[in-house]
Amino acid sequence: MTFEEEIRRRRTFAIISHPDAGKTTLTEKLLLYGGAIHVAGAVKSNKIRKTATSDWMEIEKQRGISVATSVMGFEYNDYKINILDTPGHQDFAEDTFRTLTAVDSVIIVIDAAKGVETQTRRLMQVCRMRKTPVMVFINKMDREGKDPFDLLDEIESELGISVTPLSWPINSGQRFKGVYNIFQHTLDLYTPDKTHVTESIRYDDVTDPAIDELVGSQDADKLRSDLELIEGVYPTFNAELQDAGLQDYLRGDLAPVFFGSALNTFGVKELLECFVKIAPSPRPVKAEEREVSPEEPAFTGFVFKIHANMDPNHRSCIAFVKICSGKFERNTYYRHIRLDQKMRFSAPTAFMAQRKETVDEAYAGDIVGLPDTGNFKIGDTLTSGELLHFKGLPSFSPEMFKYIENADPMKQKQLEKGVNQLMDEGVAQLFVNQVTGRKIIGTVGQLQFEVIQYRLEHEYQAKCKWEPLSMYKACWFESDDNEELELFKRRKAQYLAFDKEGRDVFLADSAYVLQMAQNDYKHIRFHFTSEF
Ligand code: G4P
């Protein structure tokens, strides 16, 4: 296989959903198809998190599993598929957002009965910002759900993306009979089965009376009129390169939608087959200096996640690197741009079939794990030698804020070091008030505060305490009107902080305050992410 073919056959994506919509189940079924696992129930990480939410230290004992499930690689029909796990539930964290910066596309799972839920909305914002192509899987059709047309409307309006159904359900719940696969012109009859798949029957013509025999005339007629309506309302989609629908999908403007039941392994194969066909292979990545194309022979990559080892006796981490171009090779010297140091890695790991194994080489699109003892920060770039800085790892405004205070005056230095290192690892964000110098930690989930406190104590022998702080958002801001900008900064000095990079951030304590600021300072643009 040529170097270009190796890259073109890669599909690196994340499955995102609101908790309980069926992300774990779908992931597991995809792994079953890829032969990466052989029994259902093997992808435990989410289950562990779910059952042990209050006792996250227990969860950390499972780190072994958790590292391996951070990336799940497998082969399917000549494609190399990398699924990146996006932690949900209680440990929903900055990490989840950042993982989305390392994928080339996304599959969104939606519960047919619940429709679009909050976490999906939040994650979709990131996809929209980055123009990530998304496909939608509407799950749990074996249960009574919302009307499929209503679901499509809801996705369009709530997620801000156009849709086109590529499969269509015949009823739901008790009366669920299967789906008509618009993409492949097949009828897939539903028989509940958790491990096997129903074979599809091919119909290029939906008027075929055989369909009446299979699902009954009433449902067959309803199916035909639904399909007619779909044809009239939704954009057509085929996988031809010049197809407008496909192009819209690749631009992140149009989401193909499939219906099924992950638990019953129904509709999953169709989703997977369409996915490998249409989902993009590694896409060009923007660096400050230039755009880097995946087919360039020289290796480049960036760190998007750092996985800490919770065992205080082994203060080592794994830095997850997304390869943006070229080929990564073991024991080869690469340039760590921020430290301006040459480094080589004797034990890089890749993640195949649920196992973490040492790899000799990996290609653009792949993720490699580099054992690290503190050399990496989130966003670091590695190259074969060229001076490059990858962009696209923005900080997102946290949603919870607390003052962090030292609880042991003898350990001030340790606390500072610990906080700085944890922030470099991307555990949370640190803001320093520009007037008082007080330190504020911002997170997207309550659990992160507990994690920080525990890790400071166990890894740095430092004690912290939290002081409440009621705040709405941290906003980065800019303006072309310098005079107004200075005026704003003078007047709002007590609400300004520096972020980790020393950028100005406006700490708005309510939506109203932010709105007032927007009204009063017309030329200032406020942003909820650090990159705009
Ligand atoms: P998540 O990762 O998005 O949080 O969801 P997960 O896959 O864990 O699924 C959440 C629950 O929904 C699970 O039930 C799972 O079995 C169920 N589920 C997933 N897909 C389907 C489907 O197509 N139909 C139906 N009826 N249920 C589905 P649980 O009771 O929480 O867990 P378990 O005890 O069944 O493992």
Coordinates of C-alpha atoms and ligand atoms in Angstrom, one line a residue:
M1 CA 0.0 0.0 0.0
T2 CA 1.3 3.4 -0.9
F3 CA 1.8 6.1 1.7
E4 CA -1.1 8.1 0.3
E5 CA -3.4 5.1 0.4
E6 CA -2.5 4.5 4.0
I7 CA -3.7 8.0 4.8
R8 CA -6.7 8.0 2.6
R9 CA -8.1 4.8 4.3
R10 CA -8.1 6.4 7.7
R11 CA -11.2 7.5 9.4
T12 CA -10.7 9.3 12.8
F13 CA -13.9 10.3 14.5
A14 CA -15.8 10.7 17.8
I15 CA -19.2 9.5 18.8
I16 CA -21.0 12.2 20.8
S17 CA -24.3 12.1 22.7
H18 CA -26.1 13.1 25.8
P19 CA -25.6 10.5 28.5
D20 CA -27.7 7.4 28.0
A21 CA -28.6 7.9 24.4
G22 CA -26.5 4.8 23.5
K23 CA -23.0 6.0 22.7
T24 CA -21.3 3.1 24.5
T25 CA -23.6 0.6 23.0
L26 CA -23.1 1.9 19.5
T27 CA -19.3 2.0 20.0
E28 CA -19.4 -1.5 21.1
K29 CA -21.3 -2.7 18.1
L30 CA -19.0 -0.9 15.8
L31 CA -16.1 -2.7 17.5
L32 CA -17.9 -6.0 17.0
Y33 CA -18.1 -5.3 13.3
G34 CA -14.5 -4.5 13.2
G35 CA -13.7 -7.7 15.0
A36 CA -12.0 -5.7 17.6
I37 CA -14.0 -7.3 20.3
H38 CA -16.0 -10.5 20.2
V39 CA -18.6 -10.2 22.9
A40 CA -21.0 -7.4 23.7
G41 CA -20.3 -5.8 27.0
A42 CA -16.6 -5.4 26.5
V43 CA -16.5 -1.6 26.4
K44 CA -16.9 -1.0 30.1
S45 CA -15.4 2.4 30.6
N46 CA -18.6 4.3 30.5
K47 CA -20.4 1.8 32.6
I48 CA -17.8 2.1 35.3
R49 CA -18.0 5.9 35.2
K50 CA -21.7 5.7 35.4
T51 CA -22.0 3.4 38.3
A52 CA -19.2 5.0 40.3
T53 CA -19.8 8.6 39.7
S54 CA -19.6 9.6 43.4
D55 CA -16.5 7.6 43.9
W56 CA -14.2 8.8 41.2
M57 CA -11.0 7.5 42.9
E58 CA -12.4 4.1 42.2
I59 CA -12.8 5.1 38.7
E60 CA -9.2 6.1 38.6
K61 CA -8.2 2.5 39.5
Q62 CA -9.6 1.6 36.2
R63 CA -7.3 4.0 34.4
G64 CA -5.8 1.0 32.6
I65 CA -9.1 0.5 30.8
S66 CA -9.7 4.1 30.5
V67 CA -6.5 4.8 28.6
A68 CA -7.1 2.0 26.2
T69 CA -10.6 3.2 25.5
S70 CA -9.5 6.8 24.9
V71 CA -8.8 5.7 21.4
M72 CA -10.2 2.5 19.8
G73 CA -8.6 1.5 16.5
F74 CA -9.8 -1.2 14.3
E75 CA -9.8 -2.4 10.7
Y76 CA -13.0 -2.6 8.7
N77 CA -13.1 -3.5 4.9
D78 CA -9.7 -2.0 4.2
Y79 CA -10.4 1.1 6.3
K80 CA -8.5 1.9 9.4
I81 CA -10.9 3.3 11.9
N82 CA -10.0 5.3 15.0
I83 CA -12.8 6.1 17.5
L84 CA -11.9 8.7 20.0
D85 CA -13.7 8.5 23.3
T86 CA -15.4 11.6 24.5
P87 CA -16.0 11.2 28.2
G88 CA -19.5 12.1 29.3
H89 CA -21.5 12.0 32.5
Q90 CA -19.9 13.4 35.6
D91 CA -16.4 13.6 34.2
F92 CA -17.5 15.6 31.3
A93 CA -14.6 17.9 31.0
E94 CA -12.5 20.2 28.9
D95 CA -11.0 17.1 27.6
T96 CA -14.2 16.3 25.8
F97 CA -14.1 19.5 23.9
R98 CA -10.5 19.1 23.0
T99 CA -10.9 15.6 21.8
L100 CA -13.2 17.1 19.1
T101 CA -10.3 19.1 17.8
A102 CA -8.5 15.9 17.0
V103 CA -11.2 14.2 14.9
D104 CA -12.0 14.5 11.3
S105 CA -15.7 13.8 11.7
V106 CA -18.4 13.0 14.3
I107 CA -21.3 10.7 14.7
I108 CA -24.1 12.0 17.0
V109 CA -26.3 9.6 18.8
I110 CA -29.8 10.8 19.6
D111 CA -32.4 8.9 21.7
A112 CA -35.5 8.7 19.6
A113 CA -37.8 9.3 22.6
K114 CA -35.8 12.2 24.0
G115 CA -34.6 14.0 20.9
V116 CA -31.8 16.6 21.2
E117 CA -30.5 17.0 24.7
T118 CA -28.2 19.5 26.4
Q119 CA -24.9 17.8 26.2
T120 CA -25.4 17.1 22.5
R121 CA -26.1 20.8 22.0
R122 CA -22.9 21.8 23.7
L123 CA -20.8 19.4 21.8
M124 CA -22.4 20.3 18.5
Q125 CA -21.4 24.0 19.1
V126 CA -17.7 22.9 18.9
C127 CA -18.4 20.9 15.7
R128 CA -20.1 23.8 14.1
M129 CA -17.2 26.1 15.0
R130 CA -14.8 23.7 13.4
K131 CA -17.0 22.8 10.5
T132 CA -16.7 19.1 11.4
P133 CA -18.8 16.8 9.2
V134 CA -21.4 15.1 11.3
M135 CA -23.7 12.1 10.8
V136 CA -26.7 11.4 13.1
F137 CA -27.8 8.0 14.4
I138 CA -31.3 8.1 15.9
N139 CA -31.2 5.2 18.4
K140 CA -33.7 3.1 20.4
M141 CA -36.2 2.8 17.6
D142 CA -37.4 -0.4 19.4
R143 CA -39.0 1.9 21.9
E144 CA -41.8 4.3 21.3
G145 CA -40.2 7.5 20.1
K146 CA -41.1 10.9 18.7
D147 CA -42.3 11.2 15.1
P148 CA -39.3 10.9 12.8
F149 CA -40.2 14.0 10.8
D150 CA -40.4 15.9 14.1
L151 CA -37.0 14.5 15.2
L152 CA -35.5 15.8 11.9
D153 CA -37.0 19.2 12.5
E154 CA -35.7 19.3 16.0
I155 CA -32.2 18.4 14.9
E156 CA -32.2 21.1 12.3
S157 CA -33.5 23.8 14.6
E158 CA -31.7 22.8 17.8
L159 CA -28.3 21.8 16.3
G160 CA -28.3 24.4 13.6
I161 CA -27.5 22.0 10.8
S162 CA -29.5 20.8 7.7
V163 CA -30.3 17.1 7.6
T164 CA -31.2 14.5 5.1
P165 CA -32.4 11.0 6.1
L166 CA -30.6 8.1 4.5
S167 CA -32.8 5.5 6.2
W168 CA -36.4 5.6 7.2
P169 CA -38.1 3.7 10.0
I170 CA -41.3 1.8 9.6
N171 CA -43.0 2.7 12.9
S172 CA -41.3 2.5 16.3
G173 CA -41.6 0.6 19.6
Q174 CA -43.7 -2.5 19.6
R175 CA -44.7 -1.9 16.0
F176 CA -41.2 -1.2 14.7
K177 CA -40.8 -3.3 11.6
G178 CA -37.5 -2.1 10.3
V179 CA -36.0 0.6 8.1
Y180 CA -35.9 1.4 4.4
N181 CA -32.3 2.2 3.6
I182 CA -32.6 5.1 1.2
F183 CA -28.9 5.1 0.7
Q184 CA -28.7 1.6 -0.6
H185 CA -32.3 1.0 -1.7
T186 CA -32.7 -1.9 0.7
L187 CA -35.4 -2.9 3.2
D188 CA -34.0 -4.1 6.5
L189 CA -36.5 -6.0 8.5
Y190 CA -36.2 -5.8 12.2
T191 CA -35.9 -8.8 14.4
P192 CA -34.6 -8.0 17.8
D193 CA -31.2 -9.6 18.3
K194 CA -28.4 -8.3 20.4
T195 CA -25.6 -10.1 18.6
H196 CA -26.6 -10.8 15.1
V197 CA -27.7 -8.6 12.2
T198 CA -30.7 -9.0 9.9
E199 CA -29.8 -9.4 6.3
S200 CA -31.3 -6.7 4.0
I201 CA -33.5 -7.3 1.0
R202 CA -32.7 -5.2 -2.0
Y203 CA -35.5 -3.1 -3.7
D204 CA -34.5 -0.5 -6.2
D205 CA -38.2 0.3 -6.7
V206 CA -40.3 1.0 -3.6
T207 CA -43.5 0.3 -5.4
D208 CA -42.6 -3.4 -5.5
P209 CA -45.6 -5.3 -4.1
A210 CA -43.2 -7.7 -2.3
I211 CA -42.8 -4.9 0.3
D212 CA -46.5 -5.0 1.0
E213 CA -46.2 -8.7 1.8
L214 CA -43.3 -8.1 4.1
V215 CA -44.6 -5.3 6.2
G216 CA -48.3 -5.2 5.4
S217 CA -50.1 -2.8 2.9
Q218 CA -50.8 -0.1 5.4
D219 CA -47.2 0.3 6.5
A220 CA -46.0 -0.1 3.0
D221 CA -48.2 2.7 1.8
K222 CA -47.2 4.9 4.7
L223 CA -43.5 4.2 3.8
R224 CA -44.1 5.1 0.2
S225 CA -45.8 8.4 1.0
D226 CA -43.1 9.2 3.6
L227 CA -40.4 8.5 1.1
E228 CA -42.1 10.8 -1.4
L229 CA -42.3 13.5 1.1
I230 CA -38.6 13.1 1.9
E231 CA -37.7 13.3 -1.7
G232 CA -39.6 16.5 -2.0
V233 CA -38.3 18.1 1.1
Y234 CA -34.7 16.9 1.9
P235 CA -31.6 17.2 -0.2
T236 CA -30.7 14.1 -2.2
F237 CA -27.5 12.5 -1.2
N238 CA -25.2 9.9 -2.8
A239 CA -21.6 9.2 -2.2
E240 CA -20.4 10.4 -5.6
L241 CA -17.6 12.8 -5.3
Q242 CA -19.4 15.6 -7.2
D243 CA -22.6 15.2 -5.3
A244 CA -23.8 18.5 -3.8
G245 CA -25.1 16.6 -0.7
L246 CA -21.8 15.0 -0.1
Q247 CA -20.0 18.3 -0.5
D248 CA -22.4 19.9 2.0
Y249 CA -21.7 17.1 4.4
L250 CA -18.0 17.5 4.1
R251 CA -18.3 21.2 4.7
G252 CA -20.3 20.5 7.9
D253 CA -23.5 22.0 6.5
L254 CA -25.6 18.8 6.0
A255 CA -25.9 15.8 8.3
P256 CA -27.1 12.4 6.9
V257 CA -29.4 10.7 9.4
F258 CA -29.8 7.0 10.1
F259 CA -32.4 5.3 12.3
G260 CA -31.8 2.1 14.2
S261 CA -31.3 0.3 17.5
A262 CA -27.8 -0.1 18.7
L263 CA -28.8 -2.5 21.4
N264 CA -30.4 -4.8 18.9
T265 CA -27.5 -4.3 16.4
F266 CA -30.0 -2.9 14.0
G267 CA -29.0 -0.2 11.5
V268 CA -25.5 -0.2 12.8
K269 CA -23.9 -1.9 9.8
E270 CA -25.6 0.4 7.4
L271 CA -24.4 3.4 9.4
L272 CA -20.9 2.0 9.4
E273 CA -20.8 1.2 5.7
C274 CA -22.1 4.6 4.7
F275 CA -19.7 6.2 7.2
V276 CA -16.5 4.6 5.8
K277 CA -17.6 5.6 2.4
I278 CA -18.4 9.3 3.0
A279 CA -16.5 10.3 6.1
P280 CA -13.4 12.3 5.4
S281 CA -9.9 10.9 5.6
P282 CA -7.5 13.1 7.6
R283 CA -8.1 16.7 6.7
P284 CA -5.5 19.5 6.4
V285 CA -4.7 21.2 9.7
K286 CA -4.0 24.8 10.1
A287 CA -0.8 25.9 11.8
E288 CA 0.1 29.5 12.5
E289 CA 2.7 29.4 9.8
R290 CA 0.7 27.6 7.1
E291 CA -1.8 24.8 6.4
V292 CA -0.4 21.3 6.7
S293 CA -1.7 18.6 4.4
P294 CA -1.8 15.0 5.7
E295 CA 0.0 13.7 2.6
E296 CA 3.1 15.7 3.2
P297 CA 5.9 13.2 3.9
A298 CA 7.3 15.0 6.9
F299 CA 5.8 14.1 10.3
T300 CA 3.9 16.7 12.2
G301 CA 1.4 16.3 15.1
F302 CA 0.0 18.0 18.2
V303 CA -0.8 17.0 21.7
F304 CA -4.6 17.2 22.4
K305 CA -4.9 15.2 25.6
I306 CA -2.7 14.3 28.5
H307 CA -3.7 11.3 30.5
A308 CA -2.2 11.4 34.0
N309 CA -1.3 8.3 35.9
M310 CA -3.0 8.5 39.2
D311 CA -0.4 6.4 41.0
P312 CA 1.7 8.9 42.9
N313 CA 4.7 6.5 42.8
H314 CA 4.8 6.7 39.0
R315 CA 4.3 10.3 38.0
S316 CA 4.2 9.5 34.4
C317 CA 1.5 10.5 31.9
I318 CA 0.6 9.6 28.4
A319 CA 0.5 12.5 25.9
F320 CA -2.0 11.8 23.1
V321 CA -0.7 13.1 19.8
K322 CA -2.8 13.4 16.7
I323 CA -0.6 12.9 13.6
C324 CA -1.4 15.7 11.2
S325 CA 0.9 14.7 8.4
G326 CA 3.4 12.1 7.3
K327 CA 4.5 9.1 9.2
F328 CA 5.5 8.8 12.8
E329 CA 8.3 6.4 13.6
R330 CA 9.6 4.9 16.8
N331 CA 13.0 5.9 18.0
T332 CA 13.3 8.7 15.5
Y333 CA 14.2 12.2 16.6
Y334 CA 11.4 14.8 16.4
R335 CA 11.4 18.4 17.3
H336 CA 9.4 19.6 20.3
I337 CA 8.7 23.1 19.2
R338 CA 7.9 24.8 22.5
L339 CA 10.9 23.4 24.3
D340 CA 13.0 23.6 21.1
Q341 CA 14.4 20.1 21.9
K342 CA 14.9 17.0 19.9
M343 CA 13.2 14.0 21.4
R344 CA 12.7 10.4 20.4
F345 CA 10.3 7.9 21.7
S346 CA 11.2 4.3 22.4
A347 CA 7.8 3.2 23.5
P348 CA 5.1 5.0 21.6
T349 CA 1.7 3.3 21.9
A350 CA -1.2 2.8 19.6
F351 CA -4.6 1.6 20.4
M352 CA -5.8 -1.4 18.5
A353 CA -8.6 -3.7 19.3
Q354 CA -8.9 -2.5 22.9
R355 CA -5.2 -3.1 23.6
K356 CA -2.5 -0.6 24.0
E357 CA 0.6 -1.8 22.2
T358 CA 3.9 -0.4 21.2
V359 CA 4.0 0.7 17.6
D360 CA 6.9 1.2 15.2
E361 CA 5.0 3.5 12.9
A362 CA 1.8 5.4 12.5
Y363 CA 0.2 7.6 9.9
A364 CA -1.6 10.9 9.6
G365 CA -5.0 10.5 11.2
D366 CA -3.7 8.1 13.8
I367 CA -3.3 8.8 17.4
V368 CA -0.1 7.8 19.2
G369 CA 0.4 7.8 23.0
L370 CA 3.8 9.1 24.2
P371 CA 4.9 8.2 27.7
D372 CA 5.8 11.5 29.3
T373 CA 7.3 12.7 32.5
G374 CA 6.2 16.3 32.2
N375 CA 7.6 17.5 28.9
F376 CA 4.2 18.0 27.2
K377 CA 1.5 20.6 27.5
I378 CA -1.8 20.5 25.7
G379 CA -1.4 22.1 22.3
D380 CA 2.3 21.3 21.9
T381 CA 3.5 20.7 18.4
L382 CA 6.0 18.0 17.3
T383 CA 7.5 18.0 13.9
S384 CA 10.3 16.4 11.9
G385 CA 12.1 19.7 12.1
E386 CA 10.0 22.5 10.6
L387 CA 9.0 25.3 12.9
L388 CA 5.2 25.0 13.1
H389 CA 2.6 25.8 15.7
F390 CA -0.7 24.1 15.3
K391 CA -3.8 26.2 16.0
G392 CA -7.2 24.9 16.8
L393 CA -6.9 24.0 20.5
P394 CA -9.0 26.9 21.8
S395 CA -10.0 27.2 25.4
F396 CA -13.7 27.2 25.9
S397 CA -15.4 29.3 28.5
P398 CA -15.7 27.2 31.7
E399 CA -19.1 27.0 33.3
M400 CA -18.2 26.7 36.9
F401 CA -15.8 28.9 38.8
K402 CA -14.2 28.9 42.2
Y403 CA -11.4 30.8 43.9
I404 CA -8.6 28.5 44.8
E405 CA -6.9 29.3 48.1
N406 CA -3.9 27.8 49.8
A407 CA -4.9 25.7 52.9
D408 CA -1.4 25.1 54.1
P409 CA 0.9 28.1 54.3
M410 CA 4.0 25.9 54.4
K411 CA 3.2 24.5 51.1
Q412 CA 2.7 27.6 48.9
K413 CA 5.4 26.6 46.4
Q414 CA 4.0 23.1 46.0
L415 CA 0.6 24.4 45.4
E416 CA 1.7 26.8 42.8
K417 CA 3.7 24.1 41.0
G418 CA 0.8 21.7 41.2
V419 CA -1.8 24.1 39.9
N420 CA 0.5 25.1 37.0
Q421 CA 1.2 21.6 36.0
L422 CA -2.4 20.5 36.2
M423 CA -3.4 23.4 34.1
D424 CA -0.8 22.5 31.5
E425 CA -2.3 19.1 31.4
G426 CA -5.6 20.7 30.6
V427 CA -7.5 19.6 33.7
A428 CA -9.1 23.0 34.0
Q429 CA -8.4 26.7 33.4
L430 CA -6.7 29.2 35.6
F431 CA -7.6 32.9 35.6
V432 CA -5.8 35.5 37.7
N433 CA -7.8 38.6 38.6
Q434 CA -5.9 41.6 37.3
V435 CA -6.6 43.8 40.4
T436 CA -6.5 41.4 43.3
G437 CA -4.3 38.7 41.9
R438 CA -6.7 36.1 43.3
K439 CA -6.6 32.8 41.4
I440 CA -9.7 31.4 39.9
I441 CA -10.2 27.9 38.6
G442 CA -12.8 27.4 35.9
T443 CA -14.2 24.0 34.9
V444 CA -17.0 22.5 32.9
G445 CA -18.0 19.9 35.5
Q446 CA -18.1 19.8 39.3
L447 CA -16.0 16.6 39.4
Q448 CA -12.9 18.5 38.2
F449 CA -12.7 20.5 41.4
E450 CA -12.5 17.3 43.4
V451 CA -10.0 15.8 41.0
I452 CA -7.8 18.9 41.3
Q453 CA -8.0 18.9 45.1
Y454 CA -7.2 15.2 45.3
R455 CA -4.3 15.4 42.9
L456 CA -2.8 18.4 44.6
E457 CA -2.8 16.6 47.8
H458 CA -1.5 13.3 46.6
E459 CA 0.9 14.3 43.9
Y460 CA 2.2 17.6 45.2
Q461 CA 1.6 17.4 48.9
A462 CA -0.3 20.7 48.7
K463 CA -3.6 21.5 50.2
C464 CA -6.1 23.8 48.7
K465 CA -9.6 25.0 49.6
W466 CA -12.3 26.4 47.4
E467 CA -14.1 29.7 47.9
P468 CA -17.4 30.1 46.1
L469 CA -17.6 32.5 43.1
S470 CA -20.8 33.1 41.2
M471 CA -20.0 33.7 37.6
Y472 CA -21.6 33.3 34.3
K473 CA -18.9 33.1 31.7
A474 CA -15.3 34.0 30.9
C475 CA -15.1 36.0 27.7
W476 CA -12.1 36.7 25.5
F477 CA -12.6 40.0 23.7
E478 CA -11.1 42.1 20.9
S479 CA -11.8 45.4 19.2
D480 CA -10.5 47.5 16.4
D481 CA -11.4 50.6 18.4
N482 CA -8.4 51.0 20.7
E483 CA -9.8 53.9 22.6
E484 CA -13.0 52.1 23.5
L485 CA -11.1 49.0 24.4
E486 CA -8.9 50.9 26.8
L487 CA -11.9 52.6 28.3
F488 CA -13.6 49.2 28.8
K489 CA -10.5 47.8 30.4
R490 CA -10.2 50.8 32.8
R491 CA -13.9 50.7 33.8
K492 CA -14.1 47.0 34.2
A493 CA -10.7 46.4 35.7
Q494 CA -12.0 44.5 38.7
Y495 CA -13.7 42.0 36.4
L496 CA -10.7 41.4 34.2
A497 CA -8.4 38.5 34.6
F498 CA -5.4 37.0 32.7
D499 CA -5.8 33.5 31.3
K500 CA -2.9 31.1 31.2
E501 CA -1.4 32.7 28.1
G502 CA -1.7 36.2 29.6
R503 CA -4.6 37.2 27.5
D504 CA -7.3 39.5 28.8
V505 CA -10.5 37.8 29.9
F506 CA -13.7 39.5 31.0
L507 CA -15.4 37.7 33.8
A508 CA -19.1 38.3 33.5
D509 CA -21.1 37.4 36.5
S510 CA -24.4 37.2 34.7
A511 CA -25.8 37.1 31.2
Y512 CA -27.3 40.5 31.9
V513 CA -23.9 42.0 32.7
L514 CA -22.5 40.6 29.5
Q515 CA -25.4 42.0 27.5
M516 CA -24.9 45.4 29.1
A517 CA -21.2 45.4 28.2
Q518 CA -22.1 44.4 24.7
N519 CA -24.6 47.3 24.5
D520 CA -22.3 49.9 26.1
Y521 CA -19.2 48.9 24.1
K522 CA -20.5 48.5 20.6
H523 CA -17.1 47.8 18.9
I524 CA -15.9 45.2 21.3
R525 CA -16.5 41.6 20.2
F526 CA -16.9 39.1 23.1
H527 CA -16.1 35.4 22.5
F528 CA -16.7 32.3 24.5
T529 CA -13.6 30.6 23.1
S530 CA -10.0 31.8 23.1
E531 CA -9.7 31.4 19.4
F532 CA -11.7 33.6 17.1
Ligands
G4P1 P1 -24.3 6.2 26.8 O1 -23.0 5.6 26.5 O2 -24.7 7.2 25.7 O3 -24.5 6.8 28.1 O4 -25.4 5.1 26.7 P2 -25.3 3.5 26.8 O5 -24.8 2.9 25.5 O6 -24.7 3.1 28.1 O7 -26.9 3.2 26.8 C1 -27.7 3.6 27.8 C2 -28.8 2.7 28.1 O8 -29.6 2.6 26.9 C3 -28.4 1.3 28.4 O9 -29.3 0.7 29.2 C4 -28.5 0.6 27.0 O10 -28.6 -0.8 27.1 C5 -29.7 1.2 26.5 N1 -29.8 1.2 25.0 C6 -28.8 1.5 24.1 N2 -29.2 1.3 22.8 C7 -30.5 0.9 22.9 C8 -31.5 0.6 22.0 O11 -31.3 0.6 20.8 N3 -32.7 0.2 22.5 C9 -33.0 0.2 23.8 N4 -34.2 -0.2 24.1 N5 -32.1 0.5 24.7 C10 -30.9 0.9 24.3 P3 -28.9 0.5 30.8 O12 -30.1 -0.1 31.4 O13 -28.5 1.9 31.4 O14 -27.7 -0.3 30.8 P4 -27.6 -1.9 30.6 O15 -27.8 -2.4 32.0 O16 -28.6 -2.3 29.6 O17 -26.2 -2.1 30.2

